[in-house]
Every structure is written in structure tokens, then in C-alpha cells.
mmCIF file of C-alpha atoms in Angstrom:
data_model
loop_
_atom_site.group_PDB
_atom_site.id
_atom_site.type_symbol
_atom_site.label_atom_id
_atom_site.label_comp_id
_atom_site.label_asym_id
_atom_site.label_seq_id
_atom_site.Cartn_x
_atom_site.Cartn_y
_atom_site.Cartn_z
ATOM 1 C CA ALA A 1 123.879 133.502 143.025
ATOM 2 C CA GLN A 2 125.750 135.191 146.258
ATOM 3 C CA SER A 3 129.789 134.634 146.800
ATOM 4 C CA VAL A 4 132.140 135.162 149.294
ATOM 5 C CA THR A 5 135.711 134.931 149.480
ATOM 6 C CA GLN A 6 138.358 134.925 152.184
ATOM 7 C CA LEU A 7 141.497 136.092 151.206
ATOM 8 C CA GLY A 8 144.299 133.796 152.647
ATOM 9 C CA SER A 9 143.288 130.854 154.810
ATOM 10 C CA HIS A 10 145.565 131.100 157.271
ATOM 11 C CA VAL A 11 146.825 134.441 158.689
ATOM 12 C CA SER A 12 149.841 134.705 160.951
ATOM 13 C CA VAL A 13 150.034 138.249 163.541
ATOM 14 C CA SER A 14 152.156 139.436 166.231
ATOM 15 C CA GLU A 15 150.831 140.035 169.140
ATOM 16 C CA GLY A 16 150.011 143.751 169.458
ATOM 17 C CA ALA A 17 150.154 144.207 165.503
ATOM 18 C CA LEU A 18 147.276 145.632 163.074
ATOM 19 C CA VAL A 19 145.265 142.781 162.491
ATOM 20 C CA LEU A 20 143.542 142.760 158.606
ATOM 21 C CA LEU A 21 141.417 140.043 157.763
ATOM 22 C CA ARG A 22 140.226 140.345 153.925
ATOM 23 C CA CYS A 23 136.787 139.690 152.323
ATOM 24 C CA ASN A 24 134.866 140.154 149.402
ATOM 25 C CA TYR A 25 131.897 139.294 148.050
ATOM 26 C CA SER A 26 129.718 138.747 144.725
ATOM 27 C CA SER A 27 125.657 139.571 145.352
ATOM 28 C CA SER A 28 123.480 140.575 142.110
ATOM 29 C CA VAL A 29 121.629 143.139 145.213
ATOM 30 C CA PRO A 30 122.155 145.199 148.380
ATOM 31 C CA PRO A 31 123.482 143.296 149.821
ATOM 32 C CA TYR A 32 124.104 142.134 154.157
ATOM 33 C CA LEU A 33 127.024 141.568 155.747
ATOM 34 C CA PHE A 34 128.095 139.747 158.798
ATOM 35 C CA TRP A 35 131.969 138.091 160.139
ATOM 36 C CA TYR A 36 131.360 135.957 162.637
ATOM 37 C CA VAL A 37 134.248 133.748 164.678
ATOM 38 C CA GLN A 38 134.658 130.327 165.631
ATOM 39 C CA TYR A 39 136.357 129.404 168.836
ATOM 40 C CA PRO A 40 137.637 125.911 168.937
ATOM 41 C CA ASN A 41 134.804 123.398 170.160
ATOM 42 C CA GLN A 42 132.394 126.571 170.611
ATOM 43 C CA GLY A 43 129.171 128.024 167.662
ATOM 44 C CA LEU A 44 129.475 130.122 165.400
ATOM 45 C CA GLN A 45 129.510 134.462 167.838
ATOM 46 C CA LEU A 46 128.794 137.008 165.437
ATOM 47 C CA LEU A 47 130.990 139.855 165.396
ATOM 48 C CA LEU A 48 129.766 142.212 163.446
ATOM 49 C CA LYS A 49 127.175 143.056 160.537
ATOM 50 C CA TYR A 50 126.790 145.543 157.748
ATOM 51 C CA THR A 51 122.529 146.108 157.277
ATOM 52 C CA SER A 52 122.838 149.206 154.486
ATOM 53 C CA ALA A 53 123.279 151.608 157.604
ATOM 54 C CA ALA A 54 127.198 153.213 158.250
ATOM 55 C CA THR A 55 129.637 151.556 156.421
ATOM 56 C CA LEU A 56 131.867 151.491 158.995
ATOM 57 C CA VAL A 57 130.782 149.017 161.670
ATOM 58 C CA LYS A 58 132.107 148.513 164.860
ATOM 59 C CA GLY A 59 132.186 145.350 166.681
ATOM 60 C CA ILE A 60 132.731 143.154 169.969
ATOM 61 C CA ASN A 61 136.181 143.105 171.020
ATOM 62 C CA GLY A 62 137.315 145.786 169.371
ATOM 63 C CA PHE A 63 137.127 145.237 165.839
ATOM 64 C CA GLU A 64 135.368 146.406 162.388
ATOM 65 C CA ALA A 65 135.444 146.780 159.386
ATOM 66 C CA GLU A 66 133.937 148.809 156.611
ATOM 67 C CA PHE A 67 131.313 148.302 153.474
ATOM 68 C CA LYS A 68 133.323 149.307 150.175
ATOM 69 C CA LYS A 69 130.657 148.551 147.870
ATOM 70 C CA SER A 70 132.568 149.815 144.175
ATOM 71 C CA GLU A 71 135.511 147.061 145.591
ATOM 72 C CA THR A 72 132.819 144.868 146.955
ATOM 73 C CA SER A 73 134.615 144.109 149.668
ATOM 74 C CA PHE A 74 134.359 143.832 153.685
ATOM 75 C CA HIS A 75 137.435 143.558 155.753
ATOM 76 C CA LEU A 76 137.615 142.402 159.403
ATOM 77 C CA THR A 77 139.667 145.064 161.150
ATOM 78 C CA LYS A 78 141.477 145.258 164.704
ATOM 79 C CA PRO A 79 144.410 147.759 165.387
ATOM 80 C CA SER A 80 146.304 146.230 168.277
ATOM 81 C CA ALA A 81 146.158 141.436 168.596
ATOM 82 C CA HIS A 82 145.138 139.530 171.689
ATOM 83 C CA MET A 83 146.278 135.969 172.408
ATOM 84 C CA SER A 84 142.544 135.672 172.757
ATOM 85 C CA ASP A 85 141.684 136.862 169.215
ATOM 86 C CA ALA A 86 142.861 133.418 167.933
ATOM 87 C CA ALA A 87 140.401 131.719 166.241
ATOM 88 C CA GLU A 88 138.337 130.346 163.267
ATOM 89 C CA TYR A 89 136.941 133.507 161.080
ATOM 90 C CA PHE A 90 133.969 134.029 158.824
ATOM 91 C CA CYS A 91 133.180 136.718 156.653
ATOM 92 C CA ALA A 92 129.250 135.218 155.540
ATOM 93 C CA VAL A 93 126.524 137.393 152.937
ATOM 94 C CA SER A 94 122.854 137.558 152.724
ATOM 95 C CA ASP A 95 120.097 138.177 150.344
ATOM 96 C CA PRO A 96 118.178 140.925 152.612
ATOM 97 C CA GLY A 97 115.149 139.258 150.892
ATOM 98 C CA ALA A 98 116.220 136.119 152.520
ATOM 99 C CA GLN A 99 117.447 134.384 155.449
ATOM 100 C CA LYS A 100 120.230 132.433 155.042
ATOM 101 C CA LEU A 101 123.960 132.939 155.457
ATOM 102 C CA VAL A 102 126.443 132.555 152.646
ATOM 103 C CA PHE A 103 129.359 131.528 154.221
ATOM 104 C CA GLY A 104 133.319 132.291 153.447
ATOM 105 C CA GLN A 105 135.638 129.313 153.878
ATOM 106 C CA GLY A 106 136.898 130.400 157.280
ATOM 107 C CA THR A 107 140.165 132.786 157.599
ATOM 108 C CA ARG A 108 142.174 131.045 160.922
ATOM 109 C CA LEU A 109 143.458 133.402 162.783
ATOM 110 C CA THR A 110 147.073 132.778 165.204
ATOM 111 C CA ILE A 111 149.064 135.499 167.592
ATOM 112 C CA ASN A 112 152.753 135.455 168.236
ATOM 113 C CA PRO A 113 153.175 136.584 171.215
ATOM 114 C CA GLY B 1 120.034 132.235 179.189
ATOM 115 C CA ALA B 2 120.107 128.944 177.648
ATOM 116 C CA GLY B 3 122.186 129.780 173.910
ATOM 117 C CA VAL B 4 120.689 126.965 170.842
ATOM 118 C CA SER B 5 121.541 123.747 172.052
ATOM 119 C CA GLN B 6 122.010 120.048 170.295
ATOM 120 C CA THR B 7 122.108 117.018 171.012
ATOM 121 C CA PRO B 8 124.286 114.968 170.380
ATOM 122 C CA SER B 9 127.770 116.272 170.491
ATOM 123 C CA ASN B 10 129.194 113.746 168.473
ATOM 124 C CA LYS B 11 127.713 110.796 166.384
ATOM 125 C CA VAL B 12 129.042 108.174 165.514
ATOM 126 C CA THR B 13 127.511 105.677 162.421
ATOM 127 C CA GLU B 14 128.338 103.206 159.766
ATOM 128 C CA LYS B 15 127.705 104.404 156.365
ATOM 129 C CA GLY B 16 123.906 103.369 155.257
ATOM 130 C CA LYS B 17 122.370 103.779 158.764
ATOM 131 C CA TYR B 18 120.550 106.481 159.286
ATOM 132 C CA VAL B 19 120.094 108.516 162.509
ATOM 133 C CA GLU B 20 118.659 111.838 163.789
ATOM 134 C CA LEU B 21 120.447 115.585 165.034
ATOM 135 C CA ARG B 22 117.497 117.724 167.017
ATOM 136 C CA CYS B 23 118.153 121.202 167.901
ATOM 137 C CA ASP B 24 116.867 123.237 169.927
ATOM 138 C CA PRO B 25 116.706 126.845 169.727
ATOM 139 C CA ILE B 26 116.533 129.038 172.143
ATOM 140 C CA SER B 27 112.883 130.064 173.778
ATOM 141 C CA GLY B 28 110.273 131.814 171.759
ATOM 142 C CA HIS B 29 112.835 131.868 168.615
ATOM 143 C CA THR B 30 110.103 131.739 166.212
ATOM 144 C CA ALA B 31 113.144 130.869 162.755
ATOM 145 C CA LEU B 32 115.327 127.606 162.878
ATOM 146 C CA TYR B 33 117.841 127.299 160.514
ATOM 147 C CA TRP B 34 120.348 124.536 159.832
ATOM 148 C CA TYR B 35 124.100 124.427 158.072
ATOM 149 C CA ARG B 36 126.277 122.156 157.253
ATOM 150 C CA GLN B 37 130.140 122.638 158.046
ATOM 151 C CA SER B 38 132.466 119.920 156.382
ATOM 152 C CA LEU B 39 135.686 119.851 157.244
ATOM 153 C CA GLY B 40 137.883 123.020 157.174
ATOM 154 C CA GLN B 41 135.098 124.717 154.910
ATOM 155 C CA GLY B 42 132.992 127.727 156.350
ATOM 156 C CA PRO B 43 128.755 125.980 156.646
ATOM 157 C CA GLU B 44 126.418 125.510 154.338
ATOM 158 C CA PHE B 45 123.287 125.882 154.125
ATOM 159 C CA LEU B 46 120.475 123.153 154.443
ATOM 160 C CA ILE B 47 117.345 124.396 155.444
ATOM 161 C CA TYR B 48 115.655 127.665 157.654
ATOM 162 C CA PHE B 49 112.217 127.128 159.114
ATOM 163 C CA GLN B 50 109.875 129.826 159.915
ATOM 164 C CA GLY B 51 107.155 127.944 162.868
ATOM 165 C CA THR B 52 107.035 124.325 161.595
ATOM 166 C CA GLY B 53 107.014 125.280 157.870
ATOM 167 C CA ALA B 54 110.387 125.161 155.779
ATOM 168 C CA ALA B 55 110.287 128.100 154.161
ATOM 169 C CA ASP B 56 113.522 126.945 152.446
ATOM 170 C CA ASP B 57 114.724 123.381 151.876
ATOM 171 C CA SER B 58 117.199 124.746 148.624
ATOM 172 C CA GLY B 59 119.563 124.232 149.935
ATOM 173 C CA LEU B 60 119.153 119.879 150.757
ATOM 174 C CA PRO B 61 121.847 118.091 149.098
ATOM 175 C CA ASN B 62 119.585 115.454 147.991
ATOM 176 C CA ASP B 63 116.242 112.865 149.337
ATOM 177 C CA ARG B 64 118.387 111.456 152.228
ATOM 178 C CA PHE B 65 117.951 114.405 153.969
ATOM 179 C CA PHE B 66 115.357 115.285 156.109
ATOM 180 C CA ALA B 67 114.158 117.655 158.328
ATOM 181 C CA VAL B 68 110.895 118.512 160.928
ATOM 182 C CA ARG B 69 109.868 120.958 163.314
ATOM 183 C CA PRO B 70 105.909 120.308 164.117
ATOM 184 C CA GLU B 71 105.555 121.767 167.037
ATOM 185 C CA GLY B 72 107.587 125.326 165.451
ATOM 186 C CA SER B 73 110.343 125.188 169.029
ATOM 187 C CA VAL B 74 112.156 121.797 168.236
ATOM 188 C CA SER B 75 114.040 120.635 165.190
ATOM 189 C CA THR B 76 115.287 117.016 163.990
ATOM 190 C CA LEU B 77 117.323 116.998 160.946
ATOM 191 C CA LYS B 78 117.142 112.763 159.942
ATOM 192 C CA ILE B 79 119.967 111.728 157.458
ATOM 193 C CA GLN B 80 118.731 108.194 155.872
ATOM 194 C CA ARG B 81 121.429 105.732 153.991
ATOM 195 C CA THR B 82 124.101 107.711 155.793
ATOM 196 C CA GLU B 83 127.176 107.919 153.138
ATOM 197 C CA ARG B 84 130.621 108.948 154.080
ATOM 198 C CA GLY B 85 130.231 112.491 152.453
ATOM 199 C CA ASP B 86 127.636 112.742 155.157
ATOM 200 C CA SER B 87 130.596 113.046 157.823
ATOM 201 C CA ALA B 88 130.771 116.899 158.871
ATOM 202 C CA VAL B 89 130.190 119.429 161.885
ATOM 203 C CA TYR B 90 126.128 120.084 161.876
ATOM 204 C CA LEU B 91 125.444 123.370 162.829
ATOM 205 C CA CYS B 92 121.769 125.115 164.230
ATOM 206 C CA ALA B 93 120.762 128.156 164.987
ATOM 207 C CA SER B 94 118.285 130.166 165.305
ATOM 208 C CA SER B 95 116.713 133.635 165.247
ATOM 209 C CA SER B 96 113.770 135.601 166.807
ATOM 210 C CA ALA B 97 111.936 136.406 163.489
ATOM 211 C CA GLY B 98 112.489 135.875 159.791
ATOM 212 C CA GLY B 99 111.092 138.382 157.147
ATOM 213 C CA ARG B 100 112.890 141.045 155.461
ATOM 214 C CA VAL B 101 114.596 141.902 158.463
ATOM 215 C CA TYR B 102 117.773 140.764 159.397
ATOM 216 C CA ASN B 103 117.553 138.945 162.974
ATOM 217 C CA GLU B 104 120.951 137.333 164.654
ATOM 218 C CA GLN B 105 121.297 133.762 163.985
ATOM 219 C CA PHE B 106 122.317 132.137 167.391
ATOM 220 C CA PHE B 107 124.592 128.900 166.338
ATOM 221 C CA GLY B 108 124.473 126.102 168.575
ATOM 222 C CA PRO B 109 127.805 124.599 169.459
ATOM 223 C CA GLY B 110 127.089 121.528 166.167
ATOM 224 C CA THR B 111 126.534 118.244 166.623
ATOM 225 C CA ARG B 112 129.927 116.381 164.647
ATOM 226 C CA LEU B 113 129.065 113.106 162.534
ATOM 227 C CA THR B 114 132.107 110.565 162.130
ATOM 228 C CA VAL B 115 130.096 107.948 158.518
ATOM 229 C CA LEU B 116 133.522 104.941 158.842
#
């Protein structure tokens, strides 16, 4: 069975600092991996996805993530945090043969001025 | 263009009552998904429709939960004999196709269900 672990339910960084949100997955087959963002009172929005092409994936709003098979990781980074990045971030995994997404428990990102 | 819409946005009911939650997918999307998000948790998969049929209902927690999509567009999630543990945000998503090719799932804002 697939699973996702997000290390740290809360992450706080200063504006302009590096953002690093950690995600490790478990899957019996080469997975598809995703990062979603959820702003207050809004639906989930896809930030980026890995579907077996380039291992370094660039997404919207300056975010990127690197698929590391040897570490079973898909950490999300952004070089310089902006106040508007404050939100809940979810990592998710999918079996390429299935359609359902398996989500981690989420990481709440706070940006300090 | 219009995104995924869900009604109602909030639903408060009493234990033991029946509720229906509605999802209007993006026009033309053949795949539709329901997830449940409990407080402080990530969304959990409930059911996936491809057209009118449920292609995967492995996430439905028990037989009190049922979902339909009779015309391959709007879907209704039905919960019988609600329990306090059913309180959560119910999310709907749609995508342009299913099968072995991944197509982005677009999520609605959710329906917050509170069972008193």
C-alpha cells in the first residue's frame, strides 16, 4: 500500500528565507508524486507533479521539488519565501495504474515578516 | 471558466440524520473523485467515477456512504444515519480523463459537514 509522510506539521520561516518542506513516500511501484497547496477557505491547488520524466520538477509560484528514488523523497523547496506562501501544503502519491491520490497529513507553512 | 463547485458549503445536521452533498465538476470532465478531509489531516480518498460508473469505491468507510453520478456529470454523496465521526470537509475533484495516463485533478472548495 502506498503512503506519504510529511516531516513537520508546522514550518515557520522568515520572509526571504529558504522554504524546505519534507515528503517521503512508500510505494511498491514507481509512483507519481504531487505537491498541492491549500489556502484558507479555498480548494486544493496543484503546485507541481512528477510523472516519471525529469526528476527535478518546477512548479508554480517559484516552487520546485526533486524526486530521489534512493531516498524515497520528494521534498518541496523555494529559494526565497514570500508572505503570500503562507498556506497548508500536502504531498501526495499515486500508483500510475490507479487514479486515487494518497495524501500526507499536511504541513502548515508560516512566513514571518 | 467555472471550476468544480460543491453545495452546500456548510451543512450542520444531527446524529442519525441523512445528508446529501452535491458536486458539479468542470464541464466535459469524465472523471470525478470524492475525498474526505478530517481536521488536521490530509484528504482521504473515498470513491472515483469514470463516467457514470464507480471505477473504485475502495475508500468508502462503510455501507452508510453511497455516491451516484447518474448522467456522468453531477455527483451526489449520500450519508445515511450520520455519526459525529462523519464530521469533516468533503472534497470533490474532477479531471479530463482517467485510465493509465495521469490527468490533473481539480478540486472544489469542499462541503464542511458537522454532525451534532
